[in-house]
């Protein structure tokens, strides 16, 4: 049965992406329902991260550091976003006729994302983490969290001048929130350590913490469990489940226990296409999926 439009967070239709001769995506399509935890699984190299890259407008030339807008550039980015939304999307219908078929089409809530930069896409209320985590290497863990919020009043010069009290209050609230997140992720003890000194698992936790600071409506998580110990991994998943009240979670994960225990729906990708979708029960009994991915012993 077709989903009602306002129940849908994200639609990606017929996405194609080639790297030279490598066909990473060959017509992948997903419809992600709001306030659910949806997983994307599939063998290594099947195109999962590439699909996230297309959805978040993460183009070949984008650099993960670009994603972390500093305060000075943020206002420009936001103005740029408004301009690009106006010029590209106002007056457009939902028809796909004006979208090249070989590229496909991405829509987040009622906003067409095709052609946005990664910066612009991030300001629409969609946030992602990366399989290889990045951070500000010379800032402390706490400072890394504090540069994350997207809509602080302190961005514009005029605001700084007129709204000093409000800015101080927001900074205070952000610091309290950052301290709570550090405590929850059990990384308070590394609060003053700088980014470049962190272990792989600590970087994953910091990436998740940065994302929790911004309260996005759509969260794309690329293997958030990799390198994190299983006990903490389960605790993180419990916290991610709590986020479903306000956010939609789209998760790439190789840990099948996590995927089958926590997902509302699972998409299975193989060779750049979605080969199956369904509830965990439907997927674990799907013959094609067992043959292509889960294996006969599953
Ligand atoms: N920047 C790139 N340049 C060239 N080829 C790429 C690039 N990014 C991905 N690919 C290729 O596209 C295909 C899909 O890669 P992708 O990273 O999306 O797979 P994945 O499903 O995320 O795999 P994994 O589970 O190992 O993370 C692979 O064949 C990969 O080698
Ligand atoms: Mg990947």
Short mmCIF file of C-alpha atoms and ligand atoms in Angstrom, two decimals:
data_model
loop_
_atom_site.label_atom_id
_atom_site.label_comp_id
_atom_site.label_asym_id
_atom_site.label_seq_id
_atom_site.Cartn_x
_atom_site.Cartn_y
_atom_site.Cartn_z
CA UNK A 1 0.00 0.00 0.00
CA UNK A 2 1.35 3.45 -0.91
CA UNK A 3 2.45 5.54 2.06
CA UNK A 4 0.67 8.82 2.79
CA UNK A 5 2.92 11.70 1.70
CA UNK A 6 3.28 13.24 5.18
CA UNK A 7 4.36 9.89 6.65
CA UNK A 8 7.41 9.90 4.39
CA UNK A 9 10.72 11.39 5.50
CA UNK A 10 12.89 10.54 2.51
CA UNK A 11 12.40 9.30 -1.02
CA UNK A 12 15.28 8.33 -3.30
CA UNK A 13 14.17 7.14 -6.70
CA UNK A 14 16.11 5.37 -9.40
CA UNK A 15 19.55 6.52 -8.22
CA UNK A 16 22.48 5.78 -10.52
CA UNK A 17 26.10 6.52 -9.68
CA UNK A 18 29.16 5.44 -11.67
CA UNK A 19 32.81 5.83 -10.70
CA UNK A 20 34.57 5.50 -14.03
CA UNK A 21 33.67 1.99 -15.12
CA UNK A 22 32.42 0.94 -11.64
CA UNK A 23 28.63 0.95 -11.35
CA UNK A 24 28.18 1.72 -7.66
CA UNK A 25 24.44 2.36 -7.88
CA UNK A 26 22.17 1.01 -10.60
CA UNK A 27 18.66 2.30 -10.06
CA UNK A 28 18.46 2.12 -6.26
CA UNK A 29 15.16 3.36 -4.77
CA UNK A 30 14.07 3.73 -1.14
CA UNK A 31 11.09 5.27 0.65
CA UNK A 32 11.86 5.91 4.34
CA UNK A 33 8.92 6.40 6.72
CA UNK A 34 9.01 9.10 9.39
CA UNK A 35 9.89 8.32 13.01
CA UNK A 36 11.09 4.80 12.21
CA UNK A 37 14.44 3.10 12.37
CA UNK A 38 15.18 1.82 8.88
CA UNK A 39 18.30 -0.24 8.16
CA UNK A 40 20.23 -0.62 4.95
CA UNK A 41 22.23 -3.84 4.74
CA UNK A 42 24.22 -5.56 2.00
CA UNK A 43 27.64 -6.99 1.16
CA UNK A 44 30.81 -4.85 1.15
CA UNK A 45 30.88 -2.69 -1.96
CA UNK A 46 27.16 -3.08 -2.69
CA UNK A 47 26.65 0.71 -2.75
CA UNK A 48 25.28 1.56 0.71
CA UNK A 49 27.65 4.44 1.53
CA UNK A 50 27.34 5.74 -2.03
CA UNK A 51 23.56 5.89 -1.61
CA UNK A 52 24.04 7.91 1.61
CA UNK A 53 26.45 10.18 -0.27
CA UNK A 54 23.89 10.84 -2.99
CA UNK A 55 21.09 11.44 -0.45
CA UNK A 56 23.19 13.89 1.61
CA UNK A 57 24.48 15.58 -1.59
CA UNK A 58 27.97 14.46 -0.68
CA UNK A 59 29.60 15.00 -4.03
CA UNK A 60 32.95 13.65 -5.18
CA UNK A 61 34.57 17.02 -4.57
CA UNK A 62 33.15 17.46 -1.05
CA UNK A 63 35.53 17.15 1.86
CA UNK A 64 34.27 16.00 5.29
CA UNK A 65 35.76 19.13 6.91
CA UNK A 66 33.50 21.25 4.69
CA UNK A 67 30.59 19.70 6.47
CA UNK A 68 31.50 21.36 9.76
CA UNK A 69 30.54 24.93 9.02
CA UNK A 70 32.25 27.43 11.29
CA UNK A 71 30.18 30.25 12.71
CA UNK A 72 31.42 32.87 10.26
CA UNK A 73 30.50 30.81 7.21
CA UNK A 74 27.25 29.45 8.55
CA UNK A 75 25.21 32.58 7.90
CA UNK A 76 26.45 32.67 4.31
CA UNK A 77 25.57 29.03 3.90
CA UNK A 78 22.10 29.62 5.24
CA UNK A 79 21.55 32.58 2.95
CA UNK A 80 22.90 30.46 0.09
CA UNK A 81 20.49 27.72 1.03
CA UNK A 82 17.54 30.07 0.94
CA UNK A 83 18.65 31.39 -2.44
CA UNK A 84 19.09 27.94 -3.88
CA UNK A 85 15.80 26.71 -2.50
CA UNK A 86 14.08 29.73 -4.04
CA UNK A 87 15.75 29.51 -7.41
CA UNK A 88 15.65 25.79 -7.83
CA UNK A 89 12.54 24.55 -6.16
CA UNK A 90 9.82 27.14 -5.89
CA UNK A 91 7.21 26.54 -8.53
CA UNK A 92 8.45 23.03 -9.32
CA UNK A 93 5.92 20.26 -9.37
CA UNK A 94 6.61 16.81 -8.05
CA UNK A 95 6.97 15.52 -11.56
CA UNK A 96 10.25 13.80 -12.27
CA UNK A 97 10.26 14.99 -15.84
CA UNK A 98 12.75 17.77 -15.15
CA UNK A 99 15.16 15.41 -13.36
CA UNK A 100 17.64 13.51 -15.54
CA UNK A 101 16.72 9.83 -15.41
CA UNK A 102 20.33 8.61 -15.22
CA UNK A 103 20.93 10.56 -11.99
CA UNK A 104 17.67 9.88 -10.15
CA UNK A 105 15.81 11.97 -7.68
CA UNK A 106 16.04 12.65 -3.92
CA UNK A 107 13.34 14.28 -1.82
CA UNK A 108 13.50 15.00 1.93
CA UNK A 109 10.05 15.80 3.34
CA UNK A 110 8.71 18.30 0.77
CA UNK A 111 12.12 19.52 -0.41
CA UNK A 112 13.79 18.33 -3.61
CA UNK A 113 17.49 17.95 -2.83
CA UNK A 114 18.91 17.36 -6.29
CA UNK A 115 21.64 19.88 -6.99
CA UNK A 116 22.16 21.08 -3.40
CA UNK A 117 25.66 21.13 -1.92
CA UNK A 118 26.46 19.04 1.17
CA UNK A 119 26.34 22.23 3.26
CA UNK A 120 22.91 23.12 2.03
CA UNK A 121 21.56 19.61 2.51
CA UNK A 122 22.85 19.63 6.12
CA UNK A 123 20.87 22.78 6.83
CA UNK A 124 17.58 21.20 5.75
CA UNK A 125 17.41 19.15 8.96
CA UNK A 126 19.18 16.03 7.72
CA UNK A 127 22.47 15.01 9.35
CA UNK A 128 24.83 12.11 8.74
CA UNK A 129 27.80 10.40 10.23
CA UNK A 130 30.64 8.97 8.18
CA UNK A 131 32.04 5.46 7.97
CA UNK A 132 35.45 7.09 8.45
CA UNK A 133 34.94 9.65 11.17
CA UNK A 134 36.21 13.20 11.02
CA UNK A 135 36.40 15.95 13.61
CA UNK A 136 38.28 19.14 14.40
CA UNK A 137 41.71 17.63 15.22
CA UNK A 138 43.02 20.57 17.26
CA UNK A 139 39.84 21.19 19.30
CA UNK A 140 39.01 19.28 22.47
CA UNK A 141 36.19 16.75 22.59
CA UNK A 142 33.96 19.27 24.41
CA UNK A 143 34.79 22.01 21.89
CA UNK A 144 34.05 19.60 19.04
CA UNK A 145 30.55 19.18 20.47
CA UNK A 146 30.07 22.90 20.94
CA UNK A 147 30.80 23.77 17.31
CA UNK A 148 28.09 21.35 16.16
CA UNK A 149 24.79 23.21 16.75
CA UNK A 150 23.59 24.67 13.47
CA UNK A 151 21.24 27.41 14.48
CA UNK A 152 22.86 29.27 17.32
CA UNK A 153 21.92 32.92 17.65
CA UNK A 154 25.57 33.85 17.85
CA UNK A 155 26.24 33.38 14.14
CA UNK A 156 25.50 36.81 12.82
CA UNK A 157 27.37 39.96 13.80
CA UNK A 158 24.19 41.92 14.47
CA UNK A 159 22.87 39.17 16.69
CA UNK A 160 26.11 39.17 18.64
CA UNK A 161 25.76 42.91 19.18
CA UNK A 162 22.09 43.05 20.17
CA UNK A 163 21.41 39.72 21.80
CA UNK A 164 24.37 39.17 24.07
CA UNK A 165 22.26 37.87 26.92
CA UNK A 166 20.39 35.41 24.74
CA UNK A 167 23.67 34.17 23.23
CA UNK A 168 25.19 33.66 26.66
CA UNK A 169 22.10 31.69 27.70
CA UNK A 170 22.25 29.54 24.52
CA UNK A 171 25.94 28.85 25.05
CA UNK A 172 25.20 27.85 28.61
CA UNK A 173 22.42 25.48 27.46
CA UNK A 174 24.67 24.03 24.74
CA UNK A 175 27.43 23.41 27.27
CA UNK A 176 24.98 21.64 29.61
CA UNK A 177 23.72 19.53 26.70
CA UNK A 178 27.29 18.72 25.61
CA UNK A 179 28.19 17.63 29.16
CA UNK A 180 25.08 15.41 29.30
CA UNK A 181 25.99 13.82 25.97
CA UNK A 182 29.58 13.20 27.12
CA UNK A 183 28.21 11.53 30.23
CA UNK A 184 25.74 9.40 28.28
CA UNK A 185 28.41 8.26 25.80
CA UNK A 186 30.75 7.57 28.74
CA UNK A 187 33.48 9.83 27.36
CA UNK A 188 33.51 12.54 30.04
CA UNK A 189 37.05 11.52 30.96
CA UNK A 190 38.33 12.51 27.49
CA UNK A 191 36.49 15.84 27.51
CA UNK A 192 39.70 17.91 27.28
CA UNK A 193 41.60 15.62 24.92
CA UNK A 194 42.06 16.96 21.38
CA UNK A 195 40.47 15.31 18.35
CA UNK A 196 43.66 13.96 16.81
CA UNK A 197 44.51 12.00 19.98
CA UNK A 198 41.32 9.89 19.97
CA UNK A 199 41.00 6.16 19.24
CA UNK A 200 38.78 4.84 16.43
CA UNK A 201 35.96 3.91 18.83
CA UNK A 202 36.18 7.28 20.62
CA UNK A 203 35.92 9.05 17.24
CA UNK A 204 32.71 7.11 16.48
CA UNK A 205 31.26 8.21 19.81
CA UNK A 206 32.27 11.82 19.21
CA UNK A 207 30.63 11.75 15.76
CA UNK A 208 27.42 10.51 17.34
CA UNK A 209 27.68 13.14 20.06
CA UNK A 210 28.09 15.93 17.50
CA UNK A 211 24.98 14.70 15.76
CA UNK A 212 22.98 14.54 19.01
CA UNK A 213 23.82 18.23 19.61
CA UNK A 214 21.88 19.28 16.50
CA UNK A 215 18.54 17.41 16.88
CA UNK A 216 18.11 16.63 13.15
CA UNK A 217 14.81 15.31 11.77
CA UNK A 218 16.57 12.73 9.58
CA UNK A 219 19.71 10.98 10.80
CA UNK A 220 21.86 8.92 8.44
CA UNK A 221 24.24 6.66 10.37
CA UNK A 222 26.98 4.84 8.47
CA UNK A 223 28.17 1.93 10.65
CA UNK A 224 27.97 3.72 14.03
CA UNK A 225 28.84 0.48 15.89
CA UNK A 226 32.10 -0.31 14.10
CA UNK A 227 34.94 -0.26 16.64
CA UNK A 228 32.67 0.33 19.66
CA UNK A 229 32.51 -2.35 22.37
CA UNK A 230 29.27 -4.43 22.25
CA UNK A 231 27.89 -3.30 25.65
CA UNK A 232 28.23 0.36 24.79
CA UNK A 233 27.01 -0.42 21.25
CA UNK A 234 23.71 -1.73 22.63
CA UNK A 235 23.41 1.29 24.89
CA UNK A 236 23.95 3.59 21.92
CA UNK A 237 21.26 1.74 19.98
CA UNK A 238 18.83 2.19 22.89
CA UNK A 239 19.56 5.92 22.82
CA UNK A 240 19.12 6.00 19.03
CA UNK A 241 15.70 4.34 19.50
CA UNK A 242 14.73 7.17 21.85
CA UNK A 243 15.50 9.63 19.04
CA UNK A 244 12.64 8.15 16.97
CA UNK A 245 10.18 10.38 18.82
CA UNK A 246 11.49 13.43 16.93
CA UNK A 247 13.67 11.95 14.19
CA UNK A 248 13.84 9.32 11.49
CA UNK A 249 16.88 7.04 11.60
CA UNK A 250 18.40 5.52 8.45
CA UNK A 251 21.15 3.13 9.48
CA UNK A 252 23.85 1.25 7.59
CA UNK A 253 25.08 -1.61 9.78
CA UNK A 254 26.88 -4.94 9.35
CA UNK A 255 26.00 -6.21 12.85
CA UNK A 256 22.96 -8.38 12.06
CA UNK A 257 21.91 -8.73 15.73
CA UNK A 258 21.58 -4.95 15.92
CA UNK A 259 19.79 -4.75 12.56
CA UNK A 260 17.25 -7.49 13.26
CA UNK A 261 16.58 -6.45 16.88
CA UNK A 262 16.15 -2.72 16.37
CA UNK A 263 14.82 -2.07 12.84
CA UNK A 264 11.22 -1.30 11.92
CA UNK A 265 12.07 -2.05 8.30
CA UNK A 266 15.13 -3.33 6.45
CA UNK A 267 16.33 -2.57 2.90
CA UNK A 268 18.75 -5.07 1.38
CA UNK A 269 21.18 -3.85 -1.24
CA UNK A 270 23.22 -5.93 -3.67
CA UNK A 271 25.20 -4.71 -6.69
CA UNK A 272 23.81 -1.17 -6.50
CA UNK A 273 20.13 -2.13 -6.28
CA UNK A 274 17.60 -2.75 -3.52
CA UNK A 275 16.84 -6.46 -3.85
CA UNK A 276 14.39 -6.71 -0.93
CA UNK A 277 12.64 -4.67 1.71
CA UNK A 278 10.44 -5.65 4.63
CA UNK A 279 10.15 -6.19 8.35
CA UNK A 280 12.97 -8.11 10.09
CA UNK A 281 10.81 -11.27 10.02
CA UNK A 282 10.10 -10.89 6.30
CA UNK A 283 13.79 -10.31 5.50
CA UNK A 284 15.18 -13.21 7.51
CA UNK A 285 12.91 -15.63 5.65
CA UNK A 286 13.43 -14.10 2.19
CA UNK A 287 15.18 -16.71 0.02
CA UNK A 288 16.80 -14.23 -2.33
CA UNK A 289 18.31 -12.31 0.60
CA UNK A 290 19.58 -15.46 2.26
CA UNK A 291 21.26 -16.52 -0.97
CA UNK A 292 22.68 -13.09 -1.85
CA UNK A 293 23.76 -11.95 1.57
CA UNK A 294 22.84 -13.63 4.81
CA UNK A 295 24.16 -17.04 3.70
CA UNK A 296 22.73 -20.51 4.06
CA UNK A 297 23.76 -20.82 7.72
CA UNK A 298 21.88 -17.74 8.87
N1 LIG B 1 35.09 7.65 -4.59
C1 LIG B 1 35.07 6.47 -5.23
N2 LIG B 1 35.82 6.26 -6.34
C2 LIG B 1 35.77 5.10 -7.01
N3 LIG B 1 35.00 4.06 -6.67
C3 LIG B 1 34.23 4.19 -5.57
C4 LIG B 1 34.23 5.40 -4.80
N4 LIG B 1 33.36 5.25 -3.76
C5 LIG B 1 32.86 3.99 -3.89
N5 LIG B 1 33.37 3.37 -4.97
C6 LIG B 1 33.01 2.02 -5.45
O1 LIG B 1 31.61 1.92 -5.48
C7 LIG B 1 31.18 0.65 -5.00
C8 LIG B 1 30.24 0.85 -3.82
O2 LIG B 1 30.99 1.36 -2.71
P1 LIG B 1 30.32 1.75 -1.32
O3 LIG B 1 31.37 2.40 -0.51
O4 LIG B 1 29.07 2.49 -1.59
O5 LIG B 1 29.96 0.30 -0.74
P2 LIG B 1 29.35 -0.10 0.70
O6 LIG B 1 28.13 -0.91 0.42
O7 LIG B 1 29.22 1.09 1.55
O8 LIG B 1 30.49 -1.09 1.25
P3 LIG B 1 31.01 -1.34 2.76
O9 LIG B 1 30.00 -2.22 3.42
O10 LIG B 1 32.31 -2.04 2.55
O11 LIG B 1 31.19 -0.01 3.42
C9 LIG B 1 32.43 -0.13 -4.67
O12 LIG B 1 32.75 -0.95 -5.79
C10 LIG B 1 33.47 0.94 -4.46
O13 LIG B 1 34.76 0.49 -4.79
MG1 LIG B 2 30.14 1.73 3.30
#
